[in-house]
Protein backbone atom coordinates (compact mmCIF):
# COMPACT_ATOMS: atom_id res chain seq x y z
CA UNK A 1 0.00 0.00 0.00
CA UNK A 2 2.90 2.33 -0.74
CA UNK A 3 0.63 4.76 -2.61
CA UNK A 4 -1.59 5.29 0.46
CA UNK A 5 -4.85 4.24 -1.19
CA UNK A 6 -7.98 3.29 0.74
CA UNK A 7 -6.60 3.92 4.20
CA UNK A 8 -9.34 2.69 6.54
CA UNK A 9 -12.00 4.25 4.35
CA UNK A 10 -10.63 7.76 4.76
CA UNK A 11 -10.92 10.10 1.80
CA UNK A 12 -9.14 13.07 3.38
CA UNK A 13 -6.65 14.68 0.99
CA UNK A 14 -2.95 14.57 1.79
CA UNK A 15 -1.84 18.13 2.57
CA UNK A 16 1.53 17.45 4.22
CA UNK A 17 4.69 15.50 3.38
CA UNK A 18 7.99 15.49 5.28
CA UNK A 19 11.12 13.44 4.66
CA UNK A 20 12.97 12.65 7.86
CA UNK A 21 16.67 11.77 7.87
CA UNK A 22 17.98 10.04 10.98
CA UNK A 23 21.47 10.84 12.26
CA UNK A 24 22.80 7.63 10.67
CA UNK A 25 21.27 8.52 7.30
CA UNK A 26 18.13 6.39 7.54
CA UNK A 27 15.22 8.14 5.83
CA UNK A 28 11.53 8.05 6.66
CA UNK A 29 8.49 9.60 5.03
CA UNK A 30 5.71 11.26 7.02
CA UNK A 31 2.45 12.31 5.40
CA UNK A 32 -0.58 14.00 6.85
CA UNK A 33 -4.18 14.99 6.33
CA UNK A 34 -5.99 17.70 8.26
CA UNK A 35 -6.59 15.36 11.21
CA UNK A 36 -3.93 12.64 11.09
CA UNK A 37 -0.21 11.97 10.54
CA UNK A 38 1.18 8.72 9.13
CA UNK A 39 4.65 7.23 8.76
CA UNK A 40 5.68 4.92 5.93
CA UNK A 41 7.13 1.55 6.93
CA UNK A 42 9.48 0.96 4.01
CA UNK A 43 9.90 -2.72 4.86
CA UNK A 44 6.21 -3.45 4.26
CA UNK A 45 5.07 -0.48 2.15
CA UNK A 46 2.31 0.21 4.67
CA UNK A 47 1.58 3.42 6.55
CA UNK A 48 1.25 3.54 10.34
CA UNK A 49 -0.76 6.26 12.04
CA UNK A 50 1.28 8.11 14.68
CA UNK A 51 -1.23 10.86 15.45
CA UNK A 52 -5.00 11.08 14.96
CA UNK A 53 -8.08 12.87 16.24
CA UNK A 54 -6.45 16.30 16.02
CA UNK A 55 -6.59 19.25 13.64
CA UNK A 56 -9.63 20.94 12.19
CA UNK A 57 -11.06 21.98 8.85
CA UNK A 58 -8.40 23.90 6.97
CA UNK A 59 -5.50 23.10 9.31
CA UNK A 60 -2.19 22.08 7.78
CA UNK A 61 0.80 20.37 9.38
CA UNK A 62 4.39 21.59 9.30
CA UNK A 63 7.41 19.71 10.65
CA UNK A 64 11.07 20.04 11.54
CA UNK A 65 13.70 17.55 12.69
CA UNK A 66 16.62 17.69 15.09
CA UNK A 67 18.61 14.90 16.78
CA UNK A 68 16.26 12.14 15.58
CA UNK A 69 13.19 13.98 16.87
CA UNK A 70 10.55 15.18 14.42
CA UNK A 71 8.20 17.85 15.73
CA UNK A 72 4.84 18.79 14.23
CA UNK A 73 2.77 21.98 14.44
CA UNK A 74 -0.52 22.94 12.80
CA UNK A 75 -1.43 26.31 14.39
CA UNK A 76 -4.40 24.67 16.09
CA UNK A 77 -3.22 21.94 18.46
CA UNK A 78 -0.24 21.65 20.76
CA UNK A 79 3.18 20.99 19.23
CA UNK A 80 3.83 17.25 18.97
CA UNK A 81 7.10 15.29 19.01
CA UNK A 82 8.06 11.89 17.63
CA UNK A 83 11.31 9.99 18.16
CA UNK A 84 12.10 8.45 14.77
CA UNK A 85 13.93 5.49 16.33
CA UNK A 86 10.79 4.52 18.29
CA UNK A 87 9.21 1.13 17.84
CA UNK A 88 6.65 0.88 15.05
CA UNK A 89 3.25 1.89 16.36
CA UNK A 90 4.54 4.42 18.89
CA UNK A 91 2.39 7.53 18.95
CA UNK A 92 3.51 11.15 18.73
CA UNK A 93 3.14 13.00 22.02
CA UNK A 94 2.65 16.62 23.02
CA UNK A 95 5.86 18.50 23.79
CA UNK A 96 5.60 18.91 27.54
CA UNK A 97 7.98 21.87 27.91
CA UNK A 98 5.97 23.94 25.46
CA UNK A 99 2.49 23.00 26.53
CA UNK A 100 2.74 22.67 30.29
CA UNK A 101 5.70 24.86 31.23
CA UNK A 102 5.49 27.68 28.68
CA UNK A 103 1.72 27.36 28.15
CA UNK A 104 2.14 27.29 24.36
CA UNK A 105 -1.01 25.69 22.99
CA UNK A 106 -0.28 26.13 19.25
CA UNK A 107 2.39 27.32 16.82
CA UNK A 108 2.05 28.42 13.21
CA UNK A 109 5.75 28.05 12.29
CA UNK A 110 8.27 25.37 13.19
CA UNK A 111 11.83 25.08 11.86
CA UNK A 112 15.17 23.56 12.84
CA UNK A 113 18.26 25.76 12.62
CA UNK A 114 21.88 25.37 13.74
CA UNK A 115 21.13 22.86 16.49
CA UNK A 116 17.98 24.61 17.75
CA UNK A 117 14.32 23.78 17.34
CA UNK A 118 12.30 26.95 16.81
CA UNK A 119 8.57 27.66 16.98
CA UNK A 120 7.01 30.99 16.09
CA UNK A 121 3.69 32.81 15.89
CA UNK A 122 2.40 31.02 18.96
CA UNK A 123 -0.64 30.99 21.21
CA UNK A 124 0.84 31.43 24.69
CA UNK A 125 -1.16 31.81 27.89
CA UNK A 126 -4.28 31.76 25.64
CA UNK A 127 -3.09 34.91 23.79
CA UNK A 128 -1.86 34.95 20.19
CA UNK A 129 1.77 36.14 20.16
CA UNK A 130 2.07 36.42 16.40
CA UNK A 131 5.47 38.17 16.38
CA UNK A 132 7.22 35.88 18.89
CA UNK A 133 9.75 33.12 18.27
CA UNK A 134 10.87 30.61 20.89
CA UNK A 135 13.96 28.43 20.59
CA UNK A 136 14.98 25.25 22.35
CA UNK A 137 18.18 24.40 24.14
CA UNK A 138 21.15 23.50 21.94
CA UNK A 139 20.72 20.02 20.41
CA UNK A 140 17.79 19.37 22.78
CA UNK A 141 14.78 19.87 20.52
CA UNK A 142 12.13 19.25 23.19
CA UNK A 143 13.64 21.44 25.94
CA UNK A 144 12.33 25.03 25.90
CA UNK A 145 11.78 26.14 29.47
CA UNK A 146 15.07 27.39 30.88
CA UNK A 147 15.82 31.10 30.91
CA UNK A 148 18.79 32.82 29.29
CA UNK A 149 21.80 31.86 31.44
CA UNK A 150 24.68 33.76 32.91
CA UNK A 151 26.96 30.80 32.36
CA UNK A 152 27.57 28.72 29.24
CA UNK A 153 26.96 25.54 31.25
CA UNK A 154 23.33 26.57 31.72
CA UNK A 155 20.51 26.41 29.18
CA UNK A 156 20.42 28.80 26.24
CA UNK A 157 16.76 28.39 25.31
CA UNK A 158 14.83 31.62 25.03
CA UNK A 159 12.53 33.83 22.97
CA UNK A 160 12.43 37.05 20.96
CA UNK A 161 9.57 39.37 20.03
CA UNK A 162 9.65 41.19 16.69
CA UNK A 163 7.68 44.31 15.77
CA UNK A 164 4.33 44.22 17.53
CA UNK A 165 1.54 43.00 15.28
CA UNK A 166 3.85 41.94 12.43
CA UNK A 167 2.85 38.29 12.10
CA UNK A 168 5.61 35.74 11.56
CA UNK A 169 4.47 33.67 8.58
CA UNK A 170 7.39 31.42 7.62
CA UNK A 171 11.11 30.76 8.14
CA UNK A 172 13.88 28.90 6.34
CA UNK A 173 17.66 28.52 6.77
CA UNK A 174 19.97 29.73 4.01
CA UNK A 175 23.76 30.10 3.86
CA UNK A 176 24.31 29.90 7.60
CA UNK A 177 21.45 32.14 8.70
CA UNK A 178 17.75 31.70 9.40
CA UNK A 179 15.52 34.04 7.40
CA UNK A 180 12.23 34.83 9.09
CA UNK A 181 9.43 36.19 6.95
CA UNK A 182 6.79 38.38 8.54
CA UNK A 183 3.84 40.09 6.93
CA UNK A 184 5.83 43.31 6.42
CA UNK A 185 9.53 42.38 6.68
CA UNK A 186 12.33 39.85 6.34
CA UNK A 187 14.59 39.25 9.35
CA UNK A 188 17.96 37.50 9.52
CA UNK A 189 18.68 35.44 12.63
CA UNK A 190 22.27 34.38 13.36
CA UNK A 191 24.29 33.18 16.38
CA UNK A 192 25.60 36.17 18.29
CA UNK A 193 28.66 34.61 19.91
CA UNK A 194 27.38 36.06 23.20
CA UNK A 195 25.87 33.57 25.64
CA UNK A 196 23.63 36.26 27.11
CA UNK A 197 21.88 37.10 23.85
CA UNK A 198 22.43 33.80 21.92
CA UNK A 199 21.15 35.22 18.60
CA UNK A 200 21.24 38.50 16.72
CA UNK A 201 18.23 39.65 14.71
CA UNK A 202 18.58 42.03 11.78
CA UNK A 203 15.73 43.41 9.69
CA UNK A 204 17.15 43.02 6.17
CA UNK A 205 14.07 44.16 4.26
CA UNK A 206 10.81 45.89 5.10
CA UNK A 207 7.85 47.36 3.24
CA UNK A 208 5.25 48.25 5.86
CA UNK A 209 2.87 50.18 3.58
CA UNK A 210 2.05 47.84 0.69
CA UNK A 211 4.00 44.70 1.68
CA UNK A 212 5.53 44.63 -1.80
CA UNK A 213 8.16 41.90 -1.89
CA UNK A 214 6.94 40.38 1.37
CA UNK A 215 5.57 36.88 1.67
CA UNK A 216 1.81 36.51 1.42
CA UNK A 217 1.45 32.73 1.04
CA UNK A 218 3.48 31.04 3.82
CA UNK A 219 3.33 27.53 2.41
CA UNK A 220 5.13 28.60 -0.78
CA UNK A 221 8.51 29.36 0.86
CA UNK A 222 11.21 27.05 -0.53
CA UNK A 223 14.99 27.06 -0.74
CA UNK A 224 17.23 25.82 -3.55
CA UNK A 225 20.35 26.22 -1.40
CA UNK A 226 21.28 29.57 -2.94
CA UNK A 227 18.00 31.49 -2.99
CA UNK A 228 14.69 31.59 -1.18
CA UNK A 229 11.58 31.62 -3.37
CA UNK A 230 8.05 32.51 -2.30
CA UNK A 231 4.78 34.05 -3.42
CA UNK A 232 4.01 37.63 -2.48
CA UNK A 233 0.77 39.49 -3.00
CA UNK A 234 1.53 40.31 -6.64
CA UNK A 235 4.08 37.80 -7.87
CA UNK A 236 6.73 35.17 -7.21
CA UNK A 237 9.83 36.55 -5.52
CA UNK A 238 13.43 35.47 -5.04
CA UNK A 239 15.68 36.60 -2.20
CA UNK A 240 19.23 35.90 -1.01
CA UNK A 241 21.67 37.85 1.21
CA UNK A 242 23.60 39.19 -1.79
CA UNK A 243 20.77 41.30 -3.18
CA UNK A 244 19.36 44.39 -1.41
CA UNK A 245 15.70 43.45 -1.77
CA UNK A 246 13.49 40.65 -3.12
CA UNK A 247 13.22 40.52 -6.91
CA UNK A 248 10.77 39.14 -9.46
CA UNK A 249 12.80 37.41 -12.15
CA UNK A 250 11.53 38.31 -15.58
CA UNK A 251 11.32 34.74 -16.87
CA UNK A 252 9.04 33.82 -13.98
CA UNK A 253 7.16 37.09 -13.77
CA UNK A 254 6.06 36.68 -17.41
CA UNK A 255 4.01 33.62 -16.52
CA UNK A 256 2.92 34.11 -12.89
CA UNK A 257 -0.14 36.04 -14.09
CA UNK A 258 -1.67 32.61 -14.67
CA UNK A 259 -1.68 32.28 -10.89
CA UNK A 260 -2.40 35.79 -9.70
CA UNK A 261 -4.85 36.84 -12.42
CA UNK A 262 -6.94 33.71 -12.64
CA UNK A 263 -10.29 35.21 -13.68
CA UNK A 264 -10.16 37.51 -10.69
CA UNK A 265 -10.23 34.67 -8.17
CA UNK A 266 -8.14 35.46 -5.11
CA UNK A 267 -5.76 32.80 -3.85
CA UNK A 268 -6.29 31.36 -0.39
CA UNK A 269 -3.19 32.03 1.78
CA UNK A 270 -3.93 28.92 3.85
CA UNK A 271 -3.11 26.63 0.92
mmCIF file of C-alpha atoms in Angstrom:
data_model
loop_
_atom_site.group_PDB
_atom_site.id
_atom_site.type_symbol
_atom_site.label_atom_id
_atom_site.label_comp_id
_atom_site.label_asym_id
_atom_site.label_seq_id
_atom_site.Cartn_x
_atom_site.Cartn_y
_atom_site.Cartn_z
ATOM 1 C CA UNK A 1 0.000 0.000 0.000
ATOM 2 C CA UNK A 2 2.895 2.326 -0.742
ATOM 3 C CA UNK A 3 0.635 4.758 -2.605
ATOM 4 C CA UNK A 4 -1.588 5.291 0.465
ATOM 5 C CA UNK A 5 -4.848 4.245 -1.193
ATOM 6 C CA UNK A 6 -7.979 3.293 0.742
ATOM 7 C CA UNK A 7 -6.596 3.917 4.195
ATOM 8 C CA UNK A 8 -9.339 2.689 6.540
ATOM 9 C CA UNK A 9 -11.997 4.251 4.353
ATOM 10 C CA UNK A 10 -10.634 7.764 4.763
ATOM 11 C CA UNK A 11 -10.923 10.098 1.801
ATOM 12 C CA UNK A 12 -9.141 13.074 3.381
ATOM 13 C CA UNK A 13 -6.652 14.680 0.991
ATOM 14 C CA UNK A 14 -2.950 14.572 1.794
ATOM 15 C CA UNK A 15 -1.839 18.130 2.567
ATOM 16 C CA UNK A 16 1.528 17.449 4.223
ATOM 17 C CA UNK A 17 4.686 15.499 3.379
ATOM 18 C CA UNK A 18 7.995 15.491 5.280
ATOM 19 C CA UNK A 19 11.115 13.445 4.659
ATOM 20 C CA UNK A 20 12.970 12.652 7.860
ATOM 21 C CA UNK A 21 16.668 11.775 7.867
ATOM 22 C CA UNK A 22 17.976 10.038 10.977
ATOM 23 C CA UNK A 23 21.474 10.836 12.256
ATOM 24 C CA UNK A 24 22.798 7.630 10.674
ATOM 25 C CA UNK A 25 21.266 8.519 7.295
ATOM 26 C CA UNK A 26 18.125 6.389 7.544
ATOM 27 C CA UNK A 27 15.222 8.143 5.833
ATOM 28 C CA UNK A 28 11.527 8.049 6.656
ATOM 29 C CA UNK A 29 8.491 9.602 5.031
ATOM 30 C CA UNK A 30 5.710 11.257 7.017
ATOM 31 C CA UNK A 31 2.448 12.314 5.403
ATOM 32 C CA UNK A 32 -0.581 13.995 6.852
ATOM 33 C CA UNK A 33 -4.184 14.988 6.330
ATOM 34 C CA UNK A 34 -5.991 17.697 8.258
ATOM 35 C CA UNK A 35 -6.586 15.362 11.205
ATOM 36 C CA UNK A 36 -3.926 12.642 11.086
ATOM 37 C CA UNK A 37 -0.210 11.973 10.535
ATOM 38 C CA UNK A 38 1.176 8.715 9.135
ATOM 39 C CA UNK A 39 4.650 7.226 8.762
ATOM 40 C CA UNK A 40 5.683 4.920 5.926
ATOM 41 C CA UNK A 41 7.126 1.550 6.934
ATOM 42 C CA UNK A 42 9.483 0.957 4.012
ATOM 43 C CA UNK A 43 9.899 -2.720 4.863
ATOM 44 C CA UNK A 44 6.207 -3.451 4.257
ATOM 45 C CA UNK A 45 5.073 -0.479 2.152
ATOM 46 C CA UNK A 46 2.307 0.212 4.671
ATOM 47 C CA UNK A 47 1.580 3.418 6.548
ATOM 48 C CA UNK A 48 1.252 3.535 10.336
ATOM 49 C CA UNK A 49 -0.755 6.262 12.040
ATOM 50 C CA UNK A 50 1.284 8.108 14.680
ATOM 51 C CA UNK A 51 -1.227 10.860 15.446
ATOM 52 C CA UNK A 52 -5.000 11.082 14.958
ATOM 53 C CA UNK A 53 -8.079 12.869 16.241
ATOM 54 C CA UNK A 54 -6.454 16.296 16.017
ATOM 55 C CA UNK A 55 -6.592 19.246 13.636
ATOM 56 C CA UNK A 56 -9.633 20.939 12.190
ATOM 57 C CA UNK A 57 -11.059 21.978 8.848
ATOM 58 C CA UNK A 58 -8.396 23.900 6.965
ATOM 59 C CA UNK A 59 -5.502 23.102 9.312
ATOM 60 C CA UNK A 60 -2.192 22.082 7.778
ATOM 61 C CA UNK A 61 0.798 20.369 9.382
ATOM 62 C CA UNK A 62 4.388 21.587 9.302
ATOM 63 C CA UNK A 63 7.406 19.712 10.649
ATOM 64 C CA UNK A 64 11.071 20.038 11.541
ATOM 65 C CA UNK A 65 13.699 17.554 12.688
ATOM 66 C CA UNK A 66 16.623 17.694 15.090
ATOM 67 C CA UNK A 67 18.607 14.903 16.780
ATOM 68 C CA UNK A 68 16.260 12.142 15.582
ATOM 69 C CA UNK A 69 13.189 13.980 16.870
ATOM 70 C CA UNK A 70 10.548 15.177 14.415
ATOM 71 C CA UNK A 71 8.200 17.846 15.733
ATOM 72 C CA UNK A 72 4.841 18.791 14.227
ATOM 73 C CA UNK A 73 2.771 21.985 14.437
ATOM 74 C CA UNK A 74 -0.524 22.942 12.804
ATOM 75 C CA UNK A 75 -1.429 26.306 14.394
ATOM 76 C CA UNK A 76 -4.397 24.666 16.085
ATOM 77 C CA UNK A 77 -3.218 21.942 18.455
ATOM 78 C CA UNK A 78 -0.236 21.651 20.761
ATOM 79 C CA UNK A 79 3.179 20.990 19.225
ATOM 80 C CA UNK A 80 3.833 17.246 18.970
ATOM 81 C CA UNK A 81 7.101 15.286 19.011
ATOM 82 C CA UNK A 82 8.058 11.886 17.633
ATOM 83 C CA UNK A 83 11.311 9.986 18.157
ATOM 84 C CA UNK A 84 12.100 8.453 14.767
ATOM 85 C CA UNK A 85 13.925 5.493 16.329
ATOM 86 C CA UNK A 86 10.788 4.520 18.286
ATOM 87 C CA UNK A 87 9.210 1.132 17.840
ATOM 88 C CA UNK A 88 6.655 0.879 15.049
ATOM 89 C CA UNK A 89 3.253 1.892 16.358
ATOM 90 C CA UNK A 90 4.544 4.419 18.887
ATOM 91 C CA UNK A 91 2.389 7.533 18.949
ATOM 92 C CA UNK A 92 3.514 11.148 18.731
ATOM 93 C CA UNK A 93 3.142 13.001 22.022
ATOM 94 C CA UNK A 94 2.653 16.617 23.016
ATOM 95 C CA UNK A 95 5.855 18.496 23.789
ATOM 96 C CA UNK A 96 5.595 18.911 27.538
ATOM 97 C CA UNK A 97 7.979 21.872 27.913
ATOM 98 C CA UNK A 98 5.970 23.944 25.463
ATOM 99 C CA UNK A 99 2.488 22.999 26.529
ATOM 100 C CA UNK A 100 2.743 22.665 30.292
ATOM 101 C CA UNK A 101 5.703 24.860 31.232
ATOM 102 C CA UNK A 102 5.489 27.682 28.680
ATOM 103 C CA UNK A 103 1.721 27.359 28.148
ATOM 104 C CA UNK A 104 2.141 27.288 24.355
ATOM 105 C CA UNK A 105 -1.014 25.691 22.991
ATOM 106 C CA UNK A 106 -0.281 26.131 19.247
ATOM 107 C CA UNK A 107 2.388 27.325 16.821
ATOM 108 C CA UNK A 108 2.055 28.424 13.213
ATOM 109 C CA UNK A 109 5.746 28.053 12.293
ATOM 110 C CA UNK A 110 8.272 25.372 13.187
ATOM 111 C CA UNK A 111 11.829 25.082 11.862
ATOM 112 C CA UNK A 112 15.174 23.562 12.835
ATOM 113 C CA UNK A 113 18.262 25.762 12.624
ATOM 114 C CA UNK A 114 21.882 25.373 13.738
ATOM 115 C CA UNK A 115 21.131 22.858 16.492
ATOM 116 C CA UNK A 116 17.984 24.608 17.748
ATOM 117 C CA UNK A 117 14.317 23.783 17.343
ATOM 118 C CA UNK A 118 12.305 26.951 16.814
ATOM 119 C CA UNK A 119 8.573 27.658 16.985
ATOM 120 C CA UNK A 120 7.010 30.994 16.088
ATOM 121 C CA UNK A 121 3.690 32.814 15.893
ATOM 122 C CA UNK A 122 2.397 31.020 18.959
ATOM 123 C CA UNK A 123 -0.635 30.988 21.209
ATOM 124 C CA UNK A 124 0.844 31.426 24.691
ATOM 125 C CA UNK A 125 -1.162 31.810 27.885
ATOM 126 C CA UNK A 126 -4.277 31.759 25.638
ATOM 127 C CA UNK A 127 -3.085 34.906 23.788
ATOM 128 C CA UNK A 128 -1.864 34.950 20.190
ATOM 129 C CA UNK A 129 1.766 36.143 20.163
ATOM 130 C CA UNK A 130 2.072 36.420 16.397
ATOM 131 C CA UNK A 131 5.465 38.168 16.377
ATOM 132 C CA UNK A 132 7.217 35.882 18.887
ATOM 133 C CA UNK A 133 9.747 33.121 18.266
ATOM 134 C CA UNK A 134 10.868 30.610 20.894
ATOM 135 C CA UNK A 135 13.960 28.427 20.585
ATOM 136 C CA UNK A 136 14.982 25.245 22.350
ATOM 137 C CA UNK A 137 18.179 24.398 24.142
ATOM 138 C CA UNK A 138 21.150 23.495 21.936
ATOM 139 C CA UNK A 139 20.715 20.017 20.409
ATOM 140 C CA UNK A 140 17.790 19.371 22.780
ATOM 141 C CA UNK A 141 14.777 19.872 20.522
ATOM 142 C CA UNK A 142 12.129 19.249 23.188
ATOM 143 C CA UNK A 143 13.637 21.441 25.941
ATOM 144 C CA UNK A 144 12.333 25.029 25.904
ATOM 145 C CA UNK A 145 11.775 26.136 29.472
ATOM 146 C CA UNK A 146 15.072 27.392 30.877
ATOM 147 C CA UNK A 147 15.820 31.097 30.914
ATOM 148 C CA UNK A 148 18.786 32.818 29.292
ATOM 149 C CA UNK A 149 21.796 31.857 31.436
ATOM 150 C CA UNK A 150 24.677 33.758 32.914
ATOM 151 C CA UNK A 151 26.963 30.803 32.360
ATOM 152 C CA UNK A 152 27.571 28.720 29.236
ATOM 153 C CA UNK A 153 26.963 25.540 31.250
ATOM 154 C CA UNK A 154 23.326 26.566 31.721
ATOM 155 C CA UNK A 155 20.515 26.413 29.177
ATOM 156 C CA UNK A 156 20.422 28.799 26.242
ATOM 157 C CA UNK A 157 16.763 28.388 25.309
ATOM 158 C CA UNK A 158 14.833 31.625 25.033
ATOM 159 C CA UNK A 159 12.527 33.831 22.966
ATOM 160 C CA UNK A 160 12.425 37.048 20.955
ATOM 161 C CA UNK A 161 9.574 39.372 20.033
ATOM 162 C CA UNK A 162 9.645 41.192 16.692
ATOM 163 C CA UNK A 163 7.681 44.310 15.775
ATOM 164 C CA UNK A 164 4.329 44.216 17.531
ATOM 165 C CA UNK A 165 1.542 43.004 15.284
ATOM 166 C CA UNK A 166 3.846 41.943 12.431
ATOM 167 C CA UNK A 167 2.853 38.287 12.101
ATOM 168 C CA UNK A 168 5.613 35.735 11.562
ATOM 169 C CA UNK A 169 4.467 33.669 8.584
ATOM 170 C CA UNK A 170 7.395 31.417 7.619
ATOM 171 C CA UNK A 171 11.105 30.762 8.137
ATOM 172 C CA UNK A 172 13.877 28.903 6.336
ATOM 173 C CA UNK A 173 17.658 28.523 6.766
ATOM 174 C CA UNK A 174 19.974 29.734 4.009
ATOM 175 C CA UNK A 175 23.764 30.103 3.857
ATOM 176 C CA UNK A 176 24.312 29.899 7.597
ATOM 177 C CA UNK A 177 21.448 32.142 8.698
ATOM 178 C CA UNK A 178 17.753 31.702 9.401
ATOM 179 C CA UNK A 179 15.525 34.043 7.403
ATOM 180 C CA UNK A 180 12.234 34.828 9.090
ATOM 181 C CA UNK A 181 9.427 36.195 6.948
ATOM 182 C CA UNK A 182 6.787 38.385 8.540
ATOM 183 C CA UNK A 183 3.843 40.088 6.934
ATOM 184 C CA UNK A 184 5.830 43.306 6.421
ATOM 185 C CA UNK A 185 9.525 42.377 6.675
ATOM 186 C CA UNK A 186 12.327 39.846 6.341
ATOM 187 C CA UNK A 187 14.593 39.246 9.348
ATOM 188 C CA UNK A 188 17.963 37.495 9.518
ATOM 189 C CA UNK A 189 18.683 35.436 12.627
ATOM 190 C CA UNK A 190 22.271 34.376 13.357
ATOM 191 C CA UNK A 191 24.288 33.184 16.379
ATOM 192 C CA UNK A 192 25.601 36.173 18.292
ATOM 193 C CA UNK A 193 28.656 34.606 19.914
ATOM 194 C CA UNK A 194 27.380 36.056 23.200
ATOM 195 C CA UNK A 195 25.874 33.567 25.640
ATOM 196 C CA UNK A 196 23.627 36.257 27.114
ATOM 197 C CA UNK A 197 21.884 37.097 23.848
ATOM 198 C CA UNK A 198 22.425 33.802 21.921
ATOM 199 C CA UNK A 199 21.151 35.218 18.601
ATOM 200 C CA UNK A 200 21.242 38.502 16.725
ATOM 201 C CA UNK A 201 18.230 39.652 14.711
ATOM 202 C CA UNK A 202 18.577 42.028 11.776
ATOM 203 C CA UNK A 203 15.730 43.414 9.694
ATOM 204 C CA UNK A 204 17.147 43.024 6.174
ATOM 205 C CA UNK A 205 14.069 44.163 4.262
ATOM 206 C CA UNK A 206 10.809 45.889 5.100
ATOM 207 C CA UNK A 207 7.851 47.362 3.244
ATOM 208 C CA UNK A 208 5.246 48.252 5.858
ATOM 209 C CA UNK A 209 2.875 50.177 3.580
ATOM 210 C CA UNK A 210 2.052 47.840 0.691
ATOM 211 C CA UNK A 211 4.003 44.700 1.681
ATOM 212 C CA UNK A 212 5.532 44.629 -1.802
ATOM 213 C CA UNK A 213 8.159 41.896 -1.889
ATOM 214 C CA UNK A 214 6.945 40.383 1.370
ATOM 215 C CA UNK A 215 5.568 36.875 1.672
ATOM 216 C CA UNK A 216 1.808 36.512 1.423
ATOM 217 C CA UNK A 217 1.446 32.730 1.039
ATOM 218 C CA UNK A 218 3.478 31.043 3.817
ATOM 219 C CA UNK A 219 3.326 27.526 2.411
ATOM 220 C CA UNK A 220 5.128 28.601 -0.781
ATOM 221 C CA UNK A 221 8.509 29.364 0.858
ATOM 222 C CA UNK A 222 11.206 27.048 -0.529
ATOM 223 C CA UNK A 223 14.993 27.064 -0.738
ATOM 224 C CA UNK A 224 17.226 25.816 -3.546
ATOM 225 C CA UNK A 225 20.353 26.221 -1.404
ATOM 226 C CA UNK A 226 21.281 29.568 -2.938
ATOM 227 C CA UNK A 227 17.998 31.489 -2.985
ATOM 228 C CA UNK A 228 14.693 31.586 -1.177
ATOM 229 C CA UNK A 229 11.577 31.618 -3.370
ATOM 230 C CA UNK A 230 8.052 32.514 -2.298
ATOM 231 C CA UNK A 231 4.785 34.049 -3.424
ATOM 232 C CA UNK A 232 4.014 37.631 -2.479
ATOM 233 C CA UNK A 233 0.772 39.492 -3.002
ATOM 234 C CA UNK A 234 1.529 40.308 -6.635
ATOM 235 C CA UNK A 235 4.078 37.797 -7.866
ATOM 236 C CA UNK A 236 6.731 35.174 -7.206
ATOM 237 C CA UNK A 237 9.830 36.554 -5.518
ATOM 238 C CA UNK A 238 13.434 35.471 -5.043
ATOM 239 C CA UNK A 239 15.682 36.597 -2.198
ATOM 240 C CA UNK A 240 19.233 35.901 -1.009
ATOM 241 C CA UNK A 241 21.671 37.846 1.209
ATOM 242 C CA UNK A 242 23.601 39.192 -1.788
ATOM 243 C CA UNK A 243 20.772 41.295 -3.181
ATOM 244 C CA UNK A 244 19.358 44.390 -1.413
ATOM 245 C CA UNK A 245 15.702 43.454 -1.766
ATOM 246 C CA UNK A 246 13.489 40.653 -3.118
ATOM 247 C CA UNK A 247 13.220 40.515 -6.908
ATOM 248 C CA UNK A 248 10.771 39.138 -9.455
ATOM 249 C CA UNK A 249 12.805 37.409 -12.151
ATOM 250 C CA UNK A 250 11.533 38.315 -15.584
ATOM 251 C CA UNK A 251 11.321 34.743 -16.870
ATOM 252 C CA UNK A 252 9.043 33.816 -13.981
ATOM 253 C CA UNK A 253 7.156 37.086 -13.774
ATOM 254 C CA UNK A 254 6.064 36.684 -17.406
ATOM 255 C CA UNK A 255 4.007 33.621 -16.516
ATOM 256 C CA UNK A 256 2.917 34.107 -12.889
ATOM 257 C CA UNK A 257 -0.137 36.036 -14.089
ATOM 258 C CA UNK A 258 -1.673 32.606 -14.670
ATOM 259 C CA UNK A 259 -1.677 32.275 -10.888
ATOM 260 C CA UNK A 260 -2.397 35.788 -9.696
ATOM 261 C CA UNK A 261 -4.850 36.839 -12.416
ATOM 262 C CA UNK A 262 -6.941 33.707 -12.638
ATOM 263 C CA UNK A 263 -10.286 35.206 -13.683
ATOM 264 C CA UNK A 264 -10.163 37.506 -10.695
ATOM 265 C CA UNK A 265 -10.235 34.665 -8.167
ATOM 266 C CA UNK A 266 -8.140 35.461 -5.105
ATOM 267 C CA UNK A 267 -5.757 32.797 -3.855
ATOM 268 C CA UNK A 268 -6.286 31.362 -0.390
ATOM 269 C CA UNK A 269 -3.185 32.027 1.782
ATOM 270 C CA UNK A 270 -3.928 28.916 3.847
ATOM 271 C CA UNK A 271 -3.111 26.630 0.917
#
